[in-house]
Short mmCIF file of C-alpha atoms in Angstrom, two decimals:
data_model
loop_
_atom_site.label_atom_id
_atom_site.label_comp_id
_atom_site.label_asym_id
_atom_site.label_seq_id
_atom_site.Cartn_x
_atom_site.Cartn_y
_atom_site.Cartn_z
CA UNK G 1 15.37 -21.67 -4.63
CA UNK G 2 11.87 -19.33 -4.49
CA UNK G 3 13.62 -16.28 -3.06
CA UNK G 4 14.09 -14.56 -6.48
CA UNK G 5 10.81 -15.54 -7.71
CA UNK G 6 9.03 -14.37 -4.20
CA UNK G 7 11.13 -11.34 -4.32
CA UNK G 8 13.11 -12.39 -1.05
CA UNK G 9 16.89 -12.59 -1.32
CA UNK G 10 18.51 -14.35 -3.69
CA UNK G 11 21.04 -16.83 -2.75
CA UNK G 12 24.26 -17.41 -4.18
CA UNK G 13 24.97 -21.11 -4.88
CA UNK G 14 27.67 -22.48 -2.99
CA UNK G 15 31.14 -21.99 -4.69
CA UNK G 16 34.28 -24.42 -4.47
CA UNK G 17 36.63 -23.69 -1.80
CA UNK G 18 40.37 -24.54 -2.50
CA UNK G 19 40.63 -28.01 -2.65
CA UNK G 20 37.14 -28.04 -4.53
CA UNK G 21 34.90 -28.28 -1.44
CA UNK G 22 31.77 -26.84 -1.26
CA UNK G 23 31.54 -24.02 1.26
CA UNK G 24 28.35 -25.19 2.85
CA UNK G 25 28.33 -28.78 4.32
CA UNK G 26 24.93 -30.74 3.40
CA UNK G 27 23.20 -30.18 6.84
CA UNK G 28 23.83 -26.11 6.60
CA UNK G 29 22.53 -26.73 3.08
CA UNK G 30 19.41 -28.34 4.34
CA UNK G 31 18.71 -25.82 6.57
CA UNK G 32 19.09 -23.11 4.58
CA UNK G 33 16.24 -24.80 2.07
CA UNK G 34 13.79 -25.19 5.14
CA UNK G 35 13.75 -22.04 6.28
CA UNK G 36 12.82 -20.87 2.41
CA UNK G 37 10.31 -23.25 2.47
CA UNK G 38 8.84 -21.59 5.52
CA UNK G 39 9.13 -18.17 4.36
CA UNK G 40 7.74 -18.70 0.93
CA UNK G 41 5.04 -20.94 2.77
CA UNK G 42 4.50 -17.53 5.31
CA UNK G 43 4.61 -15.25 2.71
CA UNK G 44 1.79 -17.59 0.34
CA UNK G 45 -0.21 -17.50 3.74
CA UNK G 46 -0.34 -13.96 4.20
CA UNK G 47 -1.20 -13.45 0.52
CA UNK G 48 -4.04 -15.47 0.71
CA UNK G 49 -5.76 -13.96 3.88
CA UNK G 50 -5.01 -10.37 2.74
CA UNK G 51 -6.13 -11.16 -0.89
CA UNK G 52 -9.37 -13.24 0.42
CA UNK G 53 -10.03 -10.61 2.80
CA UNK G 54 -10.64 -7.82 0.07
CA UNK G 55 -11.66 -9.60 -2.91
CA UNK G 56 -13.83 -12.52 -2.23
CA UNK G 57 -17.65 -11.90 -1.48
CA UNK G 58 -18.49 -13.67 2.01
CA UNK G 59 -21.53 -14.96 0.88
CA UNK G 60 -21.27 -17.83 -1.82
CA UNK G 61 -23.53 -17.92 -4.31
CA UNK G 62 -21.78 -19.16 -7.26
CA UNK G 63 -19.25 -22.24 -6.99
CA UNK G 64 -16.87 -19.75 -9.58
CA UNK G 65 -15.15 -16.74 -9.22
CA UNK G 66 -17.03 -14.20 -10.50
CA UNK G 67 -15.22 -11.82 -12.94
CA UNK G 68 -14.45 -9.30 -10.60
CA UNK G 69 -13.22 -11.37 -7.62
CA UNK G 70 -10.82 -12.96 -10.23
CA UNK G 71 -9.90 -9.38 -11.29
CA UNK G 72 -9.16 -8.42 -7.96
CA UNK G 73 -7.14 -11.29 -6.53
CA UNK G 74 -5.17 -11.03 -10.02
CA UNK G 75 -4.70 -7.33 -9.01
CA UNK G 76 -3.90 -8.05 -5.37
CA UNK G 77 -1.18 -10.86 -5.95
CA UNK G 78 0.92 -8.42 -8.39
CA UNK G 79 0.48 -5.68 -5.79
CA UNK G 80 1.84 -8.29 -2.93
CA UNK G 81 4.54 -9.57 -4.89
CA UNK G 82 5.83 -6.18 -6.20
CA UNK G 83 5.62 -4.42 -2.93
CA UNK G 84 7.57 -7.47 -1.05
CA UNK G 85 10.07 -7.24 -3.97
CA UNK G 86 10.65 -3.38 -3.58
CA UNK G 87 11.05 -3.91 0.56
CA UNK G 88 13.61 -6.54 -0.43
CA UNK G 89 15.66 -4.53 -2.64
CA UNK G 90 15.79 -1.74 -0.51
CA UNK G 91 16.72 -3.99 2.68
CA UNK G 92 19.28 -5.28 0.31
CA UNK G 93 20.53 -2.32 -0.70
CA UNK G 94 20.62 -1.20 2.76
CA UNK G 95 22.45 -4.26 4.18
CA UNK G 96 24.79 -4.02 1.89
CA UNK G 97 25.98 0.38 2.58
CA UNK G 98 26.18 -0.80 5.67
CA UNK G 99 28.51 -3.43 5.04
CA UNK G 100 30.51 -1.57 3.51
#
């Protein structure tokens, strides 16, 4: 679902067994989609602390972004995403010598 765009694993659909049944049954399927849900909801969470945090003045005078706090969070959301995509390759990459 969002793991590929999030940068967290990508799962593989579900392929036909013999006998053309799936391999997941619809409750393990359901599941699975929850728990994405949660981490993509985590993950958006964490984002916008560490991102509000550093880039957004603490005193409001302006109902906008200014230029710069849009700059920054721009800046800080690529950063996020890129970093939690490089920790997931690796951990990938790693899971998968060591299934080996």
């Amino acid at each position: 679902m969002f793991g590929g765009a999030f940068g967290g694993g990508s799962q593989k659909p579900a392929q036909p067994a013999m006998g053309g049944q799936a391999q997941m049954d619809p409750n393990a399927q359901m599941m699975a989609a929850e728990q994405e849900m949660e981490m993509v909801t985590t993950m958006f969470e964490h984002l916008n602390d560490l991102c509000y945090k550093k880039c957004l003045i603490q005193r409001y005078s302006d109902e906008e972004l200014t230029k710069a706090e849009s700059v920054c969070i721009d800046r800080c959301a690529a950063k996020y995403f890129q970093v939690n995509r490089e920790v997931s390759d690796k951990l990938s990459k790693m899971s998968q010598a060591n299934s080996l």
